Amino acid sequence: MTNLSSRRKFMQEALNAARQTSARVSPNPRVGAVLVKGDKIIARGWHNGPGTAHAEVMAIHAAGPAVAGSTLYVTLEPCNHFGRTPPCTKAIIEAGISKVHVALSDPNPQVSGRGTARLRQAGIDVIYDDEAQDDAAELNRPYLTWMTKHRPWVMLKTAQSLDGKVASSFGESQYISGPKALSYVHDLRGDSDAILVGVATIIADNPQL
């Protein structure tokens, strides 16, 4: 039997797989999965965006025949409905996976609880790893906010000097953030579905959004 420390390690690997993606998978969630057999990872998968294979299916295909009897670690509850791709539950059942560890339930009404119920109905042991729940949720704040609150996830970025200034008295743009912060902000912008900025900033700075 896989011990607790190993289960944590494998779920962390699934979370790391999910981080291979970006928020550009929107409106879908970021999901990672690993398949384990004999206490060793035999395959990894992650979702690359709408219309592409889900993380579980990518891992199953990567594992090949070795998938039978393996354990799946996945960061979000497997789907049980037909969308642009077939349900992951069907692929998991047909692959002969014996156990599934899940970090977070999917609040999508088309999925919530249904994926888990279908797997258990097929005789697959489904275990929720509560310790990984927060990390899995952090990867999908925009998705979870939209599904649970029906509004966008909004981020505010600001930078100012110690005396509360954002520009010189002549209105000239002065970099307050360092290079690492600027690079990180551009990554955040690139992962966002929309960017809102004041017209005065556009006129004065012509920023690279």
C-alpha atoms as an extended CHARMM CRD file, in Angstrom:
* protein
*
       209  EXT
         1         1  MET       CA              0.0000000000        0.0000000000        0.0000000000  PROA      1               0.0000000000
         2         2  THR       CA              1.2780000000        3.4730000000       -0.8790000000  PROA      2               0.0000000000
         3         3  ASN       CA              2.0670000000        5.3910000000        2.3130000000  PROA      3               0.0000000000
         4         4  LEU       CA              0.9650000000        8.9260000000        3.1360000000  PROA      4               0.0000000000
         5         5  SER       CA              4.2530000000       10.5960000000        2.2150000000  PROA      5               0.0000000000
         6         6  SER       CA              4.2530000000        8.8810000000       -1.1800000000  PROA      6               0.0000000000
         7         7  ARG       CA              0.6550000000        9.9210000000       -1.8250000000  PROA      7               0.0000000000
         8         8  ARG       CA              1.5570000000       13.5190000000       -1.0430000000  PROA      8               0.0000000000
         9         9  LYS       CA              4.5530000000       13.2880000000       -3.3650000000  PROA      9               0.0000000000
        10        10  PHE       CA              2.5050000000       11.9040000000       -6.2380000000  PROA      10              0.0000000000
        11        11  MET       CA             -0.2240000000       14.5210000000       -5.8310000000  PROA      11              0.0000000000
        12        12  GLN       CA              2.4650000000       17.1960000000       -5.8020000000  PROA      12              0.0000000000
        13        13  GLU       CA              3.7060000000       15.7840000000       -9.1040000000  PROA      13              0.0000000000
        14        14  ALA       CA              0.1640000000       16.0850000000      -10.4670000000  PROA      14              0.0000000000
        15        15  LEU       CA              0.0750000000       19.7160000000       -9.3230000000  PROA      15              0.0000000000
        16        16  ASN       CA              3.4270000000       20.2910000000      -11.0140000000  PROA      16              0.0000000000
        17        17  ALA       CA              1.9970000000       18.8130000000      -14.2010000000  PROA      17              0.0000000000
        18        18  ALA       CA             -0.9280000000       21.2430000000      -13.9970000000  PROA      18              0.0000000000
        19        19  ARG       CA              1.5890000000       24.0810000000      -13.7980000000  PROA      19              0.0000000000
        20        20  GLN       CA              2.8810000000       23.0420000000      -17.2320000000  PROA      20              0.0000000000
        21        21  THR       CA             -0.2140000000       24.7790000000      -18.5630000000  PROA      21              0.0000000000
        22        22  SER       CA             -1.1910000000       28.4280000000      -18.2740000000  PROA      22              0.0000000000
        23        23  ALA       CA             -4.4170000000       30.3340000000      -17.7840000000  PROA      23              0.0000000000
        24        24  ARG       CA             -4.6670000000       30.3220000000      -21.5730000000  PROA      24              0.0000000000
        25        25  VAL       CA             -6.5990000000       27.0550000000      -21.2360000000  PROA      25              0.0000000000
        26        26  SER       CA             -9.5530000000       29.3220000000      -20.3170000000  PROA      26              0.0000000000
        27        27  PRO       CA            -12.4750000000       28.8130000000      -20.1030000000  PROA      27              0.0000000000
        28        28  ASN       CA            -11.3530000000       25.3330000000      -19.0630000000  PROA      28              0.0000000000
        29        29  PRO       CA             -9.5010000000       24.6910000000      -15.7850000000  PROA      29              0.0000000000
        30        30  ARG       CA             -5.8000000000       23.9310000000      -15.3940000000  PROA      30              0.0000000000
        31        31  VAL       CA             -5.4810000000       20.2260000000      -14.5850000000  PROA      31              0.0000000000
        32        32  GLY       CA             -2.5660000000       17.8590000000      -14.0970000000  PROA      32              0.0000000000
        33        33  ALA       CA             -2.4500000000       14.0900000000      -13.6570000000  PROA      33              0.0000000000
        34        34  VAL       CA              0.0630000000       11.3360000000      -12.9870000000  PROA      34              0.0000000000
        35        35  LEU       CA             -0.3250000000        7.5720000000      -13.1820000000  PROA      35              0.0000000000
        36        36  VAL       CA              1.4640000000        5.4560000000      -10.5910000000  PROA      36              0.0000000000
        37        37  LYS       CA              2.2240000000        1.7370000000      -10.5970000000  PROA      37              0.0000000000
        38        38  GLY       CA              4.5280000000       -0.1410000000       -8.2680000000  PROA      38              0.0000000000
        39        39  ASP       CA              5.1530000000        3.1060000000       -6.3920000000  PROA      39              0.0000000000
        40        40  LYS       CA              6.6110000000        4.6720000000       -9.5500000000  PROA      40              0.0000000000
        41        41  ILE       CA              5.2120000000        7.3070000000      -11.9020000000  PROA      41              0.0000000000
        42        42  ILE       CA              4.5890000000        5.7310000000      -15.2980000000  PROA      42              0.0000000000
        43        43  ALA       CA              2.9780000000        8.7020000000      -17.0750000000  PROA      43              0.0000000000
        44        44  ARG       CA              2.0670000000       12.3660000000      -16.7330000000  PROA      44              0.0000000000
        45        45  GLY       CA             -0.5670000000       14.5020000000      -18.3880000000  PROA      45              0.0000000000
        46        46  TRP       CA             -1.9070000000       18.0420000000      -18.4120000000  PROA      46              0.0000000000
        47        47  HSD       CA             -4.6300000000       19.9120000000      -20.2420000000  PROA      47              0.0000000000
        48        48  ASN       CA             -3.5130000000       22.2960000000      -22.9900000000  PROA      48              0.0000000000
        49        49  GLY       CA             -6.8030000000       24.0180000000      -23.7770000000  PROA      49              0.0000000000
        50        50  PRO       CA            -10.3180000000       23.6270000000      -25.2080000000  PROA      50              0.0000000000
        51        51  GLY       CA            -10.6530000000       20.7700000000      -27.6710000000  PROA      51              0.0000000000
        52        52  THR       CA             -7.4310000000       19.0430000000      -26.5970000000  PROA      52              0.0000000000
        53        53  ALA       CA             -7.1410000000       15.8990000000      -24.4830000000  PROA      53              0.0000000000
        54        54  HSD       CA             -7.7840000000       16.3260000000      -20.7770000000  PROA      54              0.0000000000
        55        55  ALA       CA             -4.9400000000       15.6190000000      -18.3520000000  PROA      55              0.0000000000
        56        56  GLU       CA             -6.2280000000       12.1740000000      -17.4200000000  PROA      56              0.0000000000
        57        57  VAL       CA             -6.5580000000       11.0720000000      -21.0340000000  PROA      57              0.0000000000
        58        58  MET       CA             -3.1080000000       12.3980000000      -21.9440000000  PROA      58              0.0000000000
        59        59  ALA       CA             -1.5990000000       10.3840000000      -19.0900000000  PROA      59              0.0000000000
        60        60  ILE       CA             -3.5360000000        7.2550000000      -20.0640000000  PROA      60              0.0000000000
        61        61  HSD       CA             -2.3100000000        7.4720000000      -23.6560000000  PROA      61              0.0000000000
        62        62  ALA       CA              1.2590000000        8.0700000000      -22.4730000000  PROA      62              0.0000000000
        63        63  ALA       CA              1.1640000000        5.0170000000      -20.1890000000  PROA      63              0.0000000000
        64        64  GLY       CA              0.0240000000        2.6080000000      -22.8820000000  PROA      64              0.0000000000
        65        65  PRO       CA             -0.6820000000       -1.0000000000      -21.7880000000  PROA      65              0.0000000000
        66        66  ALA       CA              0.9590000000       -0.3870000000      -18.3910000000  PROA      66              0.0000000000
        67        67  VAL       CA             -2.0370000000        1.7120000000      -17.3520000000  PROA      67              0.0000000000
        68        68  ALA       CA             -4.0830000000       -1.3390000000      -16.2700000000  PROA      68              0.0000000000
        69        69  GLY       CA             -4.1860000000       -1.6240000000      -12.4810000000  PROA      69              0.0000000000
        70        70  SER       CA             -2.4730000000        1.7280000000      -11.9370000000  PROA      70              0.0000000000
        71        71  THR       CA             -3.4490000000        4.5670000000       -9.5980000000  PROA      71              0.0000000000
        72        72  LEU       CA             -4.3750000000        7.9850000000      -10.9450000000  PROA      72              0.0000000000
        73        73  TYR       CA             -3.5700000000       11.2280000000       -9.1390000000  PROA      73              0.0000000000
        74        74  VAL       CA             -5.4520000000       14.1800000000      -10.6000000000  PROA      74              0.0000000000
        75        75  THR       CA             -5.8170000000       17.7810000000       -9.4430000000  PROA      75              0.0000000000
        76        76  LEU       CA             -9.5090000000       18.1590000000      -10.3480000000  PROA      76              0.0000000000
        77        77  GLU       CA            -12.4690000000       15.7880000000      -10.3520000000  PROA      77              0.0000000000
        78        78  PRO       CA            -12.6700000000       13.9310000000      -13.6950000000  PROA      78              0.0000000000
        79        79  CYS       CA            -15.4870000000       15.0350000000      -15.9780000000  PROA      79              0.0000000000
        80        80  ASN       CA            -18.4380000000       12.7740000000      -16.7430000000  PROA      80              0.0000000000
        81        81  HSD       CA            -20.0510000000       14.5420000000      -19.7010000000  PROA      81              0.0000000000
        82        82  PHE       CA            -19.5320000000       14.9420000000      -23.4260000000  PROA      82              0.0000000000
        83        83  GLY       CA            -18.2220000000       18.3510000000      -24.4300000000  PROA      83              0.0000000000
        84        84  ARG       CA            -15.5940000000       18.9670000000      -27.0630000000  PROA      84              0.0000000000
        85        85  THR       CA            -14.0240000000       15.7210000000      -25.8750000000  PROA      85              0.0000000000
        86        86  PRO       CA            -15.5080000000       12.5080000000      -24.4060000000  PROA      86              0.0000000000
        87        87  PRO       CA            -15.8360000000       12.0970000000      -20.6120000000  PROA      87              0.0000000000
        88        88  CYS       CA            -12.6590000000       11.3060000000      -18.6980000000  PROA      88              0.0000000000
        89        89  THR       CA            -14.5470000000        8.8550000000      -16.4970000000  PROA      89              0.0000000000
        90        90  LYS       CA            -15.1330000000        6.6480000000      -19.5210000000  PROA      90              0.0000000000
        91        91  ALA       CA            -11.4320000000        6.6390000000      -20.3870000000  PROA      91              0.0000000000
        92        92  ILE       CA            -10.4560000000        5.9070000000      -16.7700000000  PROA      92              0.0000000000
        93        93  ILE       CA            -12.8670000000        2.9890000000      -16.4900000000  PROA      93              0.0000000000
        94        94  GLU       CA            -11.9100000000        1.4900000000      -19.8480000000  PROA      94              0.0000000000
        95        95  ALA       CA             -8.2030000000        1.8160000000      -19.0160000000  PROA      95              0.0000000000
        96        96  GLY       CA             -8.5950000000       -0.4420000000      -15.9790000000  PROA      96              0.0000000000
        97        97  ILE       CA             -7.3570000000        2.1140000000      -13.4530000000  PROA      97              0.0000000000
        98        98  SER       CA             -8.0010000000        0.7520000000       -9.9580000000  PROA      98              0.0000000000
        99        99  LYS       CA             -7.8300000000        3.8480000000       -7.7550000000  PROA      99              0.0000000000
       100       100  VAL       CA             -8.1550000000        7.6080000000       -8.2240000000  PROA      100             0.0000000000
       101       101  HSD       CA             -6.8470000000       10.3260000000       -5.8990000000  PROA      101             0.0000000000
       102       102  VAL       CA             -8.4700000000       13.7380000000       -6.4280000000  PROA      102             0.0000000000
       103       103  ALA       CA             -7.2730000000       17.0650000000       -5.0370000000  PROA      103             0.0000000000
       104       104  LEU       CA            -10.3880000000       19.1600000000       -5.6520000000  PROA      104             0.0000000000
       105       105  SER       CA            -14.0410000000       18.6670000000       -6.5400000000  PROA      105             0.0000000000
       106       106  ASP       CA            -15.1400000000       20.4350000000       -9.7330000000  PROA      106             0.0000000000
       107       107  PRO       CA            -17.9440000000       22.9750000000       -9.0200000000  PROA      107             0.0000000000
       108       108  ASN       CA            -19.0580000000       22.9230000000      -12.6570000000  PROA      108             0.0000000000
       109       109  PRO       CA            -22.7140000000       21.7470000000      -12.4690000000  PROA      109             0.0000000000
       110       110  GLN       CA            -22.0110000000       19.3310000000      -15.3190000000  PROA      110             0.0000000000
       111       111  VAL       CA            -19.2850000000       17.6530000000      -13.2850000000  PROA      111             0.0000000000
       112       112  SER       CA            -19.7320000000       18.3150000000       -9.5520000000  PROA      112             0.0000000000
       113       113  GLY       CA            -19.9360000000       14.9420000000       -7.8160000000  PROA      113             0.0000000000
       114       114  ARG       CA            -20.9840000000       13.1590000000      -10.9760000000  PROA      114             0.0000000000
       115       115  GLY       CA            -17.4920000000       12.1750000000      -12.0080000000  PROA      115             0.0000000000
       116       116  THR       CA            -16.7740000000       10.7110000000       -8.5890000000  PROA      116             0.0000000000
       117       117  ALA       CA            -20.1160000000        8.9030000000       -8.4920000000  PROA      117             0.0000000000
       118       118  ARG       CA            -19.5760000000        7.3380000000      -11.9200000000  PROA      118             0.0000000000
       119       119  LEU       CA            -16.1220000000        6.0410000000      -11.0150000000  PROA      119             0.0000000000
       120       120  ARG       CA            -17.3260000000        4.5660000000       -7.7400000000  PROA      120             0.0000000000
       121       121  GLN       CA            -20.2600000000        2.9980000000       -9.5280000000  PROA      121             0.0000000000
       122       122  ALA       CA            -17.7080000000        1.2340000000      -11.7300000000  PROA      122             0.0000000000
       123       123  GLY       CA            -15.9340000000       -0.1250000000       -8.6490000000  PROA      123             0.0000000000
       124       124  ILE       CA            -13.0320000000        2.3340000000       -8.6770000000  PROA      124             0.0000000000
       125       125  ASP       CA            -11.8330000000        3.5810000000       -5.2950000000  PROA      125             0.0000000000
       126       126  VAL       CA            -11.9370000000        7.4060000000       -5.2660000000  PROA      126             0.0000000000
       127       127  ILE       CA            -10.0790000000        9.2830000000       -2.5180000000  PROA      127             0.0000000000
       128       128  TYR       CA            -10.0690000000       13.0450000000       -1.9870000000  PROA      128             0.0000000000
       129       129  ASP       CA             -6.7130000000       14.3810000000       -0.7780000000  PROA      129             0.0000000000
       130       130  ASP       CA             -7.8060000000       17.3530000000        1.3130000000  PROA      130             0.0000000000
       131       131  GLU       CA             -4.2330000000       18.5160000000        1.9550000000  PROA      131             0.0000000000
       132       132  ALA       CA             -3.8110000000       19.2950000000       -1.7470000000  PROA      132             0.0000000000
       133       133  GLN       CA             -7.1230000000       21.1250000000       -2.0560000000  PROA      133             0.0000000000
       134       134  ASP       CA             -5.7830000000       24.6540000000       -1.5020000000  PROA      134             0.0000000000
       135       135  ASP       CA             -2.9220000000       24.2310000000       -3.9670000000  PROA      135             0.0000000000
       136       136  ALA       CA             -5.2880000000       22.8790000000       -6.6120000000  PROA      136             0.0000000000
       137       137  ALA       CA             -7.7110000000       25.7500000000       -6.0050000000  PROA      137             0.0000000000
       138       138  GLU       CA             -4.9290000000       28.3340000000       -6.2820000000  PROA      138             0.0000000000
       139       139  LEU       CA             -4.1820000000       27.1180000000       -9.8010000000  PROA      139             0.0000000000
       140       140  ASN       CA             -7.7660000000       27.7560000000      -10.8530000000  PROA      140             0.0000000000
       141       141  ARG       CA             -8.9650000000       30.9220000000       -9.1080000000  PROA      141             0.0000000000
       142       142  PRO       CA            -10.4620000000       32.3970000000      -12.3150000000  PROA      142             0.0000000000
       143       143  TYR       CA            -12.2780000000       29.1580000000      -13.1790000000  PROA      143             0.0000000000
       144       144  LEU       CA            -13.5580000000       28.5690000000       -9.6460000000  PROA      144             0.0000000000
       145       145  THR       CA            -14.7000000000       32.1810000000       -9.2580000000  PROA      145             0.0000000000
       146       146  TRP       CA            -16.6360000000       32.0010000000      -12.4990000000  PROA      146             0.0000000000
       147       147  MET       CA            -18.2450000000       28.6760000000      -11.6150000000  PROA      147             0.0000000000
       148       148  THR       CA            -19.1820000000       29.5450000000       -8.0240000000  PROA      148             0.0000000000
       149       149  LYS       CA            -19.7960000000       33.3140000000       -8.1420000000  PROA      149             0.0000000000
       150       150  HSD       CA            -20.5800000000       33.8520000000      -11.8250000000  PROA      150             0.0000000000
       151       151  ARG       CA            -18.1490000000       36.7380000000      -12.1340000000  PROA      151             0.0000000000
       152       152  PRO       CA            -14.5770000000       37.1770000000      -13.3390000000  PROA      152             0.0000000000
       153       153  TRP       CA            -11.5430000000       36.7830000000      -11.1040000000  PROA      153             0.0000000000
       154       154  VAL       CA            -10.0940000000       40.2960000000      -10.9160000000  PROA      154             0.0000000000
       155       155  MET       CA             -6.4500000000       41.1360000000      -10.1840000000  PROA      155             0.0000000000
       156       156  LEU       CA             -5.2390000000       44.6580000000       -9.4150000000  PROA      156             0.0000000000
       157       157  LYS       CA             -1.6270000000       45.6220000000      -10.0740000000  PROA      157             0.0000000000
       158       158  THR       CA             -0.1620000000       48.8650000000       -8.7830000000  PROA      158             0.0000000000
       159       159  ALA       CA              3.3060000000       50.1950000000       -7.9800000000  PROA      159             0.0000000000
       160       160  GLN       CA              4.2450000000       53.3800000000       -6.1670000000  PROA      160             0.0000000000
       161       161  SER       CA              7.2000000000       55.0470000000       -4.5080000000  PROA      161             0.0000000000
       162       162  LEU       CA              7.6080000000       55.2780000000       -0.7370000000  PROA      162             0.0000000000
       163       163  ASP       CA              5.9900000000       58.7210000000       -0.7870000000  PROA      163             0.0000000000
       164       164  GLY       CA              2.9510000000       57.4210000000       -2.6550000000  PROA      164             0.0000000000
       165       165  LYS       CA              3.8320000000       58.6160000000       -6.1640000000  PROA      165             0.0000000000
       166       166  VAL       CA              3.2430000000       56.6510000000       -9.3730000000  PROA      166             0.0000000000
       167       167  ALA       CA              4.9600000000       59.1080000000      -11.7600000000  PROA      167             0.0000000000
       168       168  SER       CA              7.2070000000       62.1490000000      -11.7200000000  PROA      168             0.0000000000
       169       169  SER       CA              5.7970000000       65.6520000000      -11.2680000000  PROA      169             0.0000000000
       170       170  PHE       CA              6.3020000000       66.1540000000      -15.0060000000  PROA      170             0.0000000000
       171       171  GLY       CA              4.1530000000       63.1180000000      -15.7890000000  PROA      171             0.0000000000
       172       172  GLU       CA              7.0790000000       61.1330000000      -17.0880000000  PROA      172             0.0000000000
       173       173  SER       CA              6.9050000000       57.3730000000      -16.6780000000  PROA      173             0.0000000000
       174       174  GLN       CA              9.4030000000       56.0650000000      -14.1480000000  PROA      174             0.0000000000
       175       175  TYR       CA              9.8990000000       52.3700000000      -13.5130000000  PROA      175             0.0000000000
       176       176  ILE       CA              9.2100000000       51.6880000000       -9.8570000000  PROA      176             0.0000000000
       177       177  SER       CA              9.0270000000       47.9140000000      -10.1140000000  PROA      177             0.0000000000
       178       178  GLY       CA             12.2010000000       45.9450000000      -10.7620000000  PROA      178             0.0000000000
       179       179  PRO       CA             12.8620000000       43.7380000000      -13.8280000000  PROA      179             0.0000000000
       180       180  LYS       CA             11.5730000000       40.5680000000      -12.1440000000  PROA      180             0.0000000000
       181       181  ALA       CA              8.3280000000       42.2600000000      -11.1240000000  PROA      181             0.0000000000
       182       182  LEU       CA              7.8560000000       43.6840000000      -14.6180000000  PROA      182             0.0000000000
       183       183  SER       CA              8.3920000000       40.2510000000      -16.1640000000  PROA      183             0.0000000000
       184       184  TYR       CA              5.9530000000       38.6650000000      -13.7080000000  PROA      184             0.0000000000
       185       185  VAL       CA              3.3020000000       41.2900000000      -14.4570000000  PROA      185             0.0000000000
       186       186  HSD       CA              3.6310000000       40.6310000000      -18.1900000000  PROA      186             0.0000000000
       187       187  ASP       CA              3.1150000000       36.9230000000      -17.4810000000  PROA      187             0.0000000000
       188       188  LEU       CA             -0.0400000000       37.7440000000      -15.5160000000  PROA      188             0.0000000000
       189       189  ARG       CA             -1.2930000000       39.9340000000      -18.3390000000  PROA      189             0.0000000000
       190       190  GLY       CA             -0.5770000000       37.2080000000      -20.8560000000  PROA      190             0.0000000000
       191       191  ASP       CA             -2.6190000000       34.7570000000      -18.8070000000  PROA      191             0.0000000000
       192       192  SER       CA             -5.5850000000       37.1240000000      -18.4730000000  PROA      192             0.0000000000
       193       193  ASP       CA             -8.6860000000       37.0730000000      -20.6660000000  PROA      193             0.0000000000
       194       194  ALA       CA             -8.9710000000       40.8770000000      -20.5590000000  PROA      194             0.0000000000
       195       195  ILE       CA             -6.9450000000       43.8680000000      -19.3500000000  PROA      195             0.0000000000
       196       196  LEU       CA             -8.4290000000       47.1390000000      -18.1000000000  PROA      196             0.0000000000
       197       197  VAL       CA             -6.2830000000       50.2730000000      -18.0090000000  PROA      197             0.0000000000
       198       198  GLY       CA             -7.0950000000       53.9740000000      -17.7710000000  PROA      198             0.0000000000
       199       199  VAL       CA             -7.1640000000       56.0990000000      -20.9150000000  PROA      199             0.0000000000
       200       200  ALA       CA             -4.6260000000       58.5280000000      -19.4410000000  PROA      200             0.0000000000
       201       201  THR       CA             -2.1310000000       55.6880000000      -19.1100000000  PROA      201             0.0000000000
       202       202  ILE       CA             -2.6990000000       54.6870000000      -22.7220000000  PROA      202             0.0000000000
       203       203  ILE       CA             -2.1310000000       58.2490000000      -23.9380000000  PROA      203             0.0000000000
       204       204  ALA       CA              0.8860000000       58.9410000000      -21.7330000000  PROA      204             0.0000000000
       205       205  ASP       CA              2.6970000000       55.6000000000      -21.7770000000  PROA      205             0.0000000000
       206       206  ASN       CA              1.3750000000       53.5330000000      -24.6950000000  PROA      206             0.0000000000
       207       207  PRO       CA              2.0160000000       50.4840000000      -22.4470000000  PROA      207             0.0000000000
       208       208  GLN       CA              2.8710000000       47.0380000000      -23.7680000000  PROA      208             0.0000000000
       209       209  LEU       CA             -0.1610000000       45.1170000000      -22.5730000000  PROA      209             0.0000000000
